[in-house]
Short mmCIF file of C-alpha atoms in Angstrom, two decimals:
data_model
loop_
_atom_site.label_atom_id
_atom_site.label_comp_id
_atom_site.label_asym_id
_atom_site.label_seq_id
_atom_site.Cartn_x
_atom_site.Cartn_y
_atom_site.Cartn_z
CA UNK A 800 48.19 -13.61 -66.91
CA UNK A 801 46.02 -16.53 -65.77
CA UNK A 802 41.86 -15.91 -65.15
CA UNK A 803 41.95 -12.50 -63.80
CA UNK A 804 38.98 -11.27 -61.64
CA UNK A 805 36.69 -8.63 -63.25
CA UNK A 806 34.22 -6.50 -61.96
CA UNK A 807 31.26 -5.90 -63.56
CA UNK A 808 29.06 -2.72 -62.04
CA UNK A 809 25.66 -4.04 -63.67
CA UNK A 810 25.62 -7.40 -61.74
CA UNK A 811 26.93 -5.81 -58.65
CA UNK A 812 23.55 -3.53 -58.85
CA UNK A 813 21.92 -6.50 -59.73
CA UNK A 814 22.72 -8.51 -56.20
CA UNK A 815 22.31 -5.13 -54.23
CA UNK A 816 19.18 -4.48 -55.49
CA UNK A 817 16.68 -4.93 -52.92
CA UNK A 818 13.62 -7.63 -53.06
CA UNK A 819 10.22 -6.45 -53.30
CA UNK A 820 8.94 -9.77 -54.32
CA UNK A 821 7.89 -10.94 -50.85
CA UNK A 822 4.45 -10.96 -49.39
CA UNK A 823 3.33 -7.84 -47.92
CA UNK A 824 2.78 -7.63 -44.41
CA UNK A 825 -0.92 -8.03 -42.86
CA UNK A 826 -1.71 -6.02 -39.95
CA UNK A 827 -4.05 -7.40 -37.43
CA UNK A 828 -6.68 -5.42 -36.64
CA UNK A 829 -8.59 -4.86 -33.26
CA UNK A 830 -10.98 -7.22 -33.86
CA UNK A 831 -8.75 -10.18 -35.16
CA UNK A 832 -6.59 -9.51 -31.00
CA UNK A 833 -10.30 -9.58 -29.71
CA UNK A 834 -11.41 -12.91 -30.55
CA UNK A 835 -7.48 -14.09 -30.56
CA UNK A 836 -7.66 -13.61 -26.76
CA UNK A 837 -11.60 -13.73 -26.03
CA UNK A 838 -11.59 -15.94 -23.04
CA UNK A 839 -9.03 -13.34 -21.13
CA UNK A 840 -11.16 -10.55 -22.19
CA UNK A 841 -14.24 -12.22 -20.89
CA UNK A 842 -12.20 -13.19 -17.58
CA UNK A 843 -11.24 -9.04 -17.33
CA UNK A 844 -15.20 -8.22 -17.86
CA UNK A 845 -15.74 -9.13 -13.57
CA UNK A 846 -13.32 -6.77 -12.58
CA UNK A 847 -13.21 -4.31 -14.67
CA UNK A 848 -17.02 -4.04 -14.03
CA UNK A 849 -16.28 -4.10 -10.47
CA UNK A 850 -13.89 -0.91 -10.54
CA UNK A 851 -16.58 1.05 -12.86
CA UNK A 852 -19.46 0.31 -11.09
CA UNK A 853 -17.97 0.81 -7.53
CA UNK A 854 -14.98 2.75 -7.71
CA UNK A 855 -16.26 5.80 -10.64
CA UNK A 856 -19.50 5.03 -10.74
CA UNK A 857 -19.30 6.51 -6.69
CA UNK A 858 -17.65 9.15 -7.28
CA UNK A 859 -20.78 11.04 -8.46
CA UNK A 860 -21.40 10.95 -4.45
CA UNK A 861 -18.59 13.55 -3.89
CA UNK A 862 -20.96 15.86 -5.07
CA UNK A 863 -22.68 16.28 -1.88
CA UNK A 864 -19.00 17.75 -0.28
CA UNK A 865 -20.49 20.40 -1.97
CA UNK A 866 -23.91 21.12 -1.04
CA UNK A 867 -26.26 21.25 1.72
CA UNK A 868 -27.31 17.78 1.50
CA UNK A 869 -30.41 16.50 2.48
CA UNK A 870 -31.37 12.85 2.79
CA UNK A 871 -34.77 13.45 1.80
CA UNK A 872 -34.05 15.52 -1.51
CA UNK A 873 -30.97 13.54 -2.92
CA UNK A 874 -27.97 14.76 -4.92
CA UNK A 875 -29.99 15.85 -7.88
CA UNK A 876 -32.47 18.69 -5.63
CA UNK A 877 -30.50 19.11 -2.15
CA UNK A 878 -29.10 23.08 -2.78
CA UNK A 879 -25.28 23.79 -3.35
CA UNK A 880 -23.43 25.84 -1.30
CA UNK A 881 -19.71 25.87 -3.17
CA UNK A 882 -17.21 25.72 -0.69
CA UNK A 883 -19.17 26.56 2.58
CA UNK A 884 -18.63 22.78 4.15
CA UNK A 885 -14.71 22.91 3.86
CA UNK A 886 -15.00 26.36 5.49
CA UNK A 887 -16.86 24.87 8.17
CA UNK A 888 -14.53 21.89 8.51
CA UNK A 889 -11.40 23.86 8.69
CA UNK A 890 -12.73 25.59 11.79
CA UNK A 891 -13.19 22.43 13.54
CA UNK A 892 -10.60 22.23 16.53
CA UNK A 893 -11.86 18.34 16.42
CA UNK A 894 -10.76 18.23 12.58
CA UNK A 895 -7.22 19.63 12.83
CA UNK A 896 -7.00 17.08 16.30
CA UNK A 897 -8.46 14.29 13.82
CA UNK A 898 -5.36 15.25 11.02
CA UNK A 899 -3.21 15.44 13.68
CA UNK A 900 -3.67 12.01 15.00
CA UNK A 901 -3.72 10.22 12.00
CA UNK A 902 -0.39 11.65 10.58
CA UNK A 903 1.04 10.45 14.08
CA UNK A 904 -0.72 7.29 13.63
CA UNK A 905 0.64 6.68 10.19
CA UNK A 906 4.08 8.04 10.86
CA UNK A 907 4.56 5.31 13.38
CA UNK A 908 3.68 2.94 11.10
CA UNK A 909 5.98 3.88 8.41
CA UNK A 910 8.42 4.33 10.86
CA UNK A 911 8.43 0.92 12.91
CA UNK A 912 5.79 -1.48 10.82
CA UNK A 913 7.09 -0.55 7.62
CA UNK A 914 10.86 -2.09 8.17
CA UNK A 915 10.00 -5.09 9.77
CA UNK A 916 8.25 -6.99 6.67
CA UNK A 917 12.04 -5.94 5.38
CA UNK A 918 14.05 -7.52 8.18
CA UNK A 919 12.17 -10.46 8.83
CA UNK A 920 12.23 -11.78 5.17
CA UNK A 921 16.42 -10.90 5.45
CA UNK A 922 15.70 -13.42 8.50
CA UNK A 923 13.71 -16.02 6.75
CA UNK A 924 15.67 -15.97 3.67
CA UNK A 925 18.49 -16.52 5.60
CA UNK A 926 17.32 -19.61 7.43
CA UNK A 927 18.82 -23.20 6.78
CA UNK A 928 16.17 -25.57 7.62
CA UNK A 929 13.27 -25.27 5.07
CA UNK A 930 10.86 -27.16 7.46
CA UNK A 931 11.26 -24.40 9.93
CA UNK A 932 11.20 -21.72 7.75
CA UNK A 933 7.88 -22.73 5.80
CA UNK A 934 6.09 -23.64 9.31
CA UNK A 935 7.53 -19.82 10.41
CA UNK A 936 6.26 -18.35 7.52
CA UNK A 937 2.85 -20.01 8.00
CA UNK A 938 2.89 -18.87 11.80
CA UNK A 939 3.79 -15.41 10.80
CA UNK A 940 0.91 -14.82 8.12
CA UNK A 941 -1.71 -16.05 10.34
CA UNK A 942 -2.77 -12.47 11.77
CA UNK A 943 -3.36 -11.01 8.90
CA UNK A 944 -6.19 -13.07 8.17
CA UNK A 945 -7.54 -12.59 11.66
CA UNK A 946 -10.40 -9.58 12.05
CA UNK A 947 -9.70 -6.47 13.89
CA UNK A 948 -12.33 -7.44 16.08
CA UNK A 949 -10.73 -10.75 16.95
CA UNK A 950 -7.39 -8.97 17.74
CA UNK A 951 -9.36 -6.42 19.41
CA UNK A 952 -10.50 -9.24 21.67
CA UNK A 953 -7.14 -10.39 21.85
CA UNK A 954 -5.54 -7.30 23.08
CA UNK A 955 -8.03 -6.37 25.69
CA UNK A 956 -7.77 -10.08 27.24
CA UNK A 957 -3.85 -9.25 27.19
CA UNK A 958 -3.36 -5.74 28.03
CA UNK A 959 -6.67 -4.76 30.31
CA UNK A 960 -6.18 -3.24 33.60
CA UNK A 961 -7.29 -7.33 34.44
CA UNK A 962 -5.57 -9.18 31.57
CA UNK A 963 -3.10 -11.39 31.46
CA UNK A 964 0.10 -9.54 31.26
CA UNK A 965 -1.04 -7.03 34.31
CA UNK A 966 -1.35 -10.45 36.31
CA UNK A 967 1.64 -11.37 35.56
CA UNK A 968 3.27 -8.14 36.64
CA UNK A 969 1.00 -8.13 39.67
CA UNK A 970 2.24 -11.50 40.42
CA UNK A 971 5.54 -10.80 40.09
CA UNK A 972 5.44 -7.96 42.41
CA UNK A 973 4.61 -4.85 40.32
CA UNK A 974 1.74 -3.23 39.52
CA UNK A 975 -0.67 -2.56 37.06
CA UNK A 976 0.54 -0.85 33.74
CA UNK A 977 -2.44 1.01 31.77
CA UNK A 978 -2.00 -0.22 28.44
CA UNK A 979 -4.93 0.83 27.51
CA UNK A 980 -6.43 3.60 29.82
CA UNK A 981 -3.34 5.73 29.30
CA UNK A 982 -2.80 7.75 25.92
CA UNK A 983 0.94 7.20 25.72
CA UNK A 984 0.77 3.38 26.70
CA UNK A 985 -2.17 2.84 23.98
CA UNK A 986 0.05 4.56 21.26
CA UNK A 987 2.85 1.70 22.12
CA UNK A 988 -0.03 -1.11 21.93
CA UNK A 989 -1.08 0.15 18.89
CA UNK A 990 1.73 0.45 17.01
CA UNK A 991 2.76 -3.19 18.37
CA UNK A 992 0.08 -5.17 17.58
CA UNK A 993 0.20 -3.31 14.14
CA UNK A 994 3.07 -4.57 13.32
CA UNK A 995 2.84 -7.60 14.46
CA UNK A 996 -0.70 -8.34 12.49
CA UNK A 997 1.12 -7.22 9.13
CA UNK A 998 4.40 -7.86 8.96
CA UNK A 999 3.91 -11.53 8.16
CA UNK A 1000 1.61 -10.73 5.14
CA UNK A 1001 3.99 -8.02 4.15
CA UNK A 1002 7.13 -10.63 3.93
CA UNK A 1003 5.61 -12.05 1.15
CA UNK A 1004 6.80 -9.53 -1.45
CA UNK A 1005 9.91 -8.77 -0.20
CA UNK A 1006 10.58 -12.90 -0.21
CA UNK A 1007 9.55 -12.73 -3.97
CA UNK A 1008 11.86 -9.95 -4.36
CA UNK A 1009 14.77 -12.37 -2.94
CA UNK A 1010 14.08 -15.40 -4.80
CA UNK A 1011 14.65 -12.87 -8.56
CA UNK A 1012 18.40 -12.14 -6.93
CA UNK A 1013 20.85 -13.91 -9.39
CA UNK A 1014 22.20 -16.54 -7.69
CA UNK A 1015 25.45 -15.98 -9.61
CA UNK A 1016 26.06 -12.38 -7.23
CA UNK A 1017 25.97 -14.66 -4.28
CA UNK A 1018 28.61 -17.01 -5.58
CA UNK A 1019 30.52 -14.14 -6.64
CA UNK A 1020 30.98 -12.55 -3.09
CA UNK A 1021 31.48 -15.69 -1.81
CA UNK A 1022 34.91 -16.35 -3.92
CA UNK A 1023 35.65 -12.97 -2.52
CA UNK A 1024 35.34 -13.78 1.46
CA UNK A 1025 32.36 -12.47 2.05
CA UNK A 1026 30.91 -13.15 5.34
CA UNK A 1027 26.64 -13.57 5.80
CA UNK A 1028 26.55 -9.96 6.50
CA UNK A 1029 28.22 -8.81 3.80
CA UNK A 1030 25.76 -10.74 1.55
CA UNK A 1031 23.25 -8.99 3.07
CA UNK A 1032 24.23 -6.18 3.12
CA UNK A 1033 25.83 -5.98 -0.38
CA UNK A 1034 23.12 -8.41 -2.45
CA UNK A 1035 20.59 -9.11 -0.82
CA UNK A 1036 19.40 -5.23 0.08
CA UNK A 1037 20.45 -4.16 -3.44
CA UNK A 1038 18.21 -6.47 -5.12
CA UNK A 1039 15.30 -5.55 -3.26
CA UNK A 1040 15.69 -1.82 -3.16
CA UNK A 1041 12.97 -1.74 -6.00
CA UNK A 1042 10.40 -3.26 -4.36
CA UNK A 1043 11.27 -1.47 -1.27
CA UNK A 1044 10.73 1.64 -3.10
CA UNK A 1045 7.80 0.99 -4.45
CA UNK A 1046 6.09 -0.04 -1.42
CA UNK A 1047 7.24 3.20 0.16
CA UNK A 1048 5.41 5.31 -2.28
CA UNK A 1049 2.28 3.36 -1.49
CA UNK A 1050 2.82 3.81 2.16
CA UNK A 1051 3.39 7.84 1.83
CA UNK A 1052 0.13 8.09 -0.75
CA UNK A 1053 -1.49 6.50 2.29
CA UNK A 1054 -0.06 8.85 5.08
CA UNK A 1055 -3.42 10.73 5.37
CA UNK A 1056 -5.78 7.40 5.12
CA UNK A 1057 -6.33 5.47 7.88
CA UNK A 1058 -8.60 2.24 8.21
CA UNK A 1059 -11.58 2.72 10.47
CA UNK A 1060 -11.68 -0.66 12.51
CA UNK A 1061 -7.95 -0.22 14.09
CA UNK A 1062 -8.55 2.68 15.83
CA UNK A 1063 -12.04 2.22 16.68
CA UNK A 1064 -12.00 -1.00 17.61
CA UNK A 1065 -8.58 -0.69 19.52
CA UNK A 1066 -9.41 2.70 20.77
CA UNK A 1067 -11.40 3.89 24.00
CA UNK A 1068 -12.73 7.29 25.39
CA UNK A 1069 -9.99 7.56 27.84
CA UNK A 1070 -7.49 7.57 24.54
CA UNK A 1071 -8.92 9.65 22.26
CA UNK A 1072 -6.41 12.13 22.61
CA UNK A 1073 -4.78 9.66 20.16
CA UNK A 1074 -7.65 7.37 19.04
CA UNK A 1075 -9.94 9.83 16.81
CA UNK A 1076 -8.41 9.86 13.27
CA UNK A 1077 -10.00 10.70 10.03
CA UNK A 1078 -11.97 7.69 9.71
CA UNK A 1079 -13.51 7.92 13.15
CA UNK A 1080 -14.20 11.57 12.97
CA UNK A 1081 -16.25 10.76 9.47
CA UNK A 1082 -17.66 8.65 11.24
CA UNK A 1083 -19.09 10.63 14.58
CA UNK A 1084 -20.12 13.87 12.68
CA UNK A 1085 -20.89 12.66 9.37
CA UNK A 1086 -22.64 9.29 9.65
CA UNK A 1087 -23.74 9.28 13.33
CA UNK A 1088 -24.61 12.91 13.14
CA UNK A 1089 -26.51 12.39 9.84
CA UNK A 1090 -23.94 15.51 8.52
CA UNK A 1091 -23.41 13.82 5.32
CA UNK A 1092 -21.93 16.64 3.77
CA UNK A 1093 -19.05 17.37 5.86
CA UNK A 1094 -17.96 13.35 6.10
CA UNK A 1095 -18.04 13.49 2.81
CA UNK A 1096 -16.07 17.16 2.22
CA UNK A 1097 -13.44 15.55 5.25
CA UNK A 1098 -13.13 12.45 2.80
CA UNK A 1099 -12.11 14.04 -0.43
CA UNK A 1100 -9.91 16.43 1.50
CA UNK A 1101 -8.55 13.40 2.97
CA UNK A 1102 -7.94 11.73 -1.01
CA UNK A 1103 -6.47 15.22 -2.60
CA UNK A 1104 -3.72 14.68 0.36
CA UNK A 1105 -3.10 11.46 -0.15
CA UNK A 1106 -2.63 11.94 -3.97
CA UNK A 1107 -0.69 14.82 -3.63
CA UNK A 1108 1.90 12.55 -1.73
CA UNK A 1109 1.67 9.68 -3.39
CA UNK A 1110 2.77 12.01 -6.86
CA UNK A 1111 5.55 14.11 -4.53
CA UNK A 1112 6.95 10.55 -3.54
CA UNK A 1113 7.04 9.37 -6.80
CA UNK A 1114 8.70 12.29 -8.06
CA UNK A 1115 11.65 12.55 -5.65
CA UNK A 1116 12.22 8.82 -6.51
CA UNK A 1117 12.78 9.40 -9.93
CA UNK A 1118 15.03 12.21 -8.84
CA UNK A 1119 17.25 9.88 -7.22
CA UNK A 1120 17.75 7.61 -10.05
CA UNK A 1121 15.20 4.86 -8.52
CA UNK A 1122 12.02 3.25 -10.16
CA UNK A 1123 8.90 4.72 -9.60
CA UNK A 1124 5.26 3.34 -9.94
CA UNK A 1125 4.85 4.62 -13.28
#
């Protein structure tokens, strides 16, 4: 019957038969990635130095949280006393009114500050005219590179007893509001011109976080009838709910840390119902007071807090399905 097709076992062995003839593979070694990339090495040398040298290499100072420190002795001959300091700390009624304030303090700000970045990039993204929007942006980022003394000078010039804004009440027929003699009014300054030095500088991620939205989503809910808010509401928040969550687990590891030039510069005798945080309190009895021992035993309390939320919050957010920082 005709050329019939046969099948012959050896050559099919033959073509399945796998090659070993090709050259073996050559691993690079450490070395050979070294001098491959030796000019971004060198470039990582600064700051890697940088965090050694001042962010370990200080951390053999925590050792005087645990001794009776003297100035004149040093850490290697000043005595140790264990865990006297933190028993002395923890019955401080100014320590627990220190912890106190700055959880308030920092609440607040997670509270009110730490939306607003959120909105007001929603805003700015949202804007038509990209002359406007870059001279907003521009306008908006410009306290954060102001000092806290500057907008300490700022605020008293505005919200004195004297200052402008009481003169314009006054004027107007009213009278004088204590922004900043009364604890409750102070609290409101505070958080205000927190918010309003920061939230510019904060924009900036959540903007980046915007611009990495697929444009094809937007199209998408736009075949379906979706109005501005919708878009919002339905892209725009979605895409940056990681960023938003990661910034939220900074802000919690932060809850017990507090900068020292806000309050102190902002803050007044008459307020420190409200004014004397963490930072302030290290401050007064450990540096002013030459009690090195206890600033330093209030500081590393003040750290094992802040890590222990800033590991909580990450936790919880991989509970819920979301990214975390690591």
């Amino acid at each position: 019957m005709g050329n019939q097709l046969t099948y012959n076992h050896a050559d099919s062995e033959e073509v399945c038969k796998p090659q070993h003839d090709s050259a073996p593979v050559i691993r690079k070694g450490f070395f050979y990635r070294i001098k491959k990339d030796m000019i971004l090495y060198l470039m990582l040398l600064v700051p890697t130095a940088y965090i050694l040298v001042f962010k370990y290499g200080s951390m053999y100072g925590v050792a005087i949280a645990f001794q009776d420190y003297n100035i004149f002795q040093g850490i290697t001959k000043s005595p140790w006393n264990n865990f006297a300091t933190f028993i002395q700390i923890f019955k401080m009624n100014d320590f627990y009114l220190a912890v106190r304030n700055t959880l308030l303090l920092n609440f607040l700000e997670l509270v009110v500050s730490f939306p607003a970045p959120v909105i007001l990039a929603i805003m700015l993204n949202e804007l038509q005219s990209v002359r406007f929007k870059k001279l907003s942006q521009t306008l908006l980022y410009l306290p954060h590179f102001l000092s806290w003394v500057i907008i300490g000078g700022i605020a008293t010039q505005l919200f004195a007893s004297k200052g402008m804004i009481n003169h314009v009440i006054e004027a107007l027929g009213g009278s004088a509001v204590p922004f900043l003699s009364d604890k409750w009014h102070w609290l409101a300054v505070y958080t205000v011109i927190g918010v309003w030095q920061s939230m510019g500088w904060g924009t900036i991620l959540y903007l980046a976080a915007i611009t990495s939205i697929d444009r094809e989503l937007y199209e998408a809910v736009d075949v379906d009838g979706a109005g501005r808010l919708r878009k919002i509401w339905h892209v725009t928040l979605p895409g940056m709910k990681p960023t938003i969550f990661v910034l939220l687990i900074l802000q919690l590891g932060k809850i017990m840390a507090i900068s020292f030039d806000r309050p102190y510069i902002l803050g007044n005798s008459l307020v420190m119902d409200f004014s004397d945080v963490i930072s302030t309190y290290v401050y007064r009895i450990g540096i002013a007071s030459g009690n090195f021992s206890v600033g330093a035993a209030v500081g590393l309390f003040q750290s094992v807090v802040c890590l222990i939320f800033v590991l909580g919050a990450n936790f919880l957010t991989k509970k819920f399905g979301e990214q975390g920082i690591w």
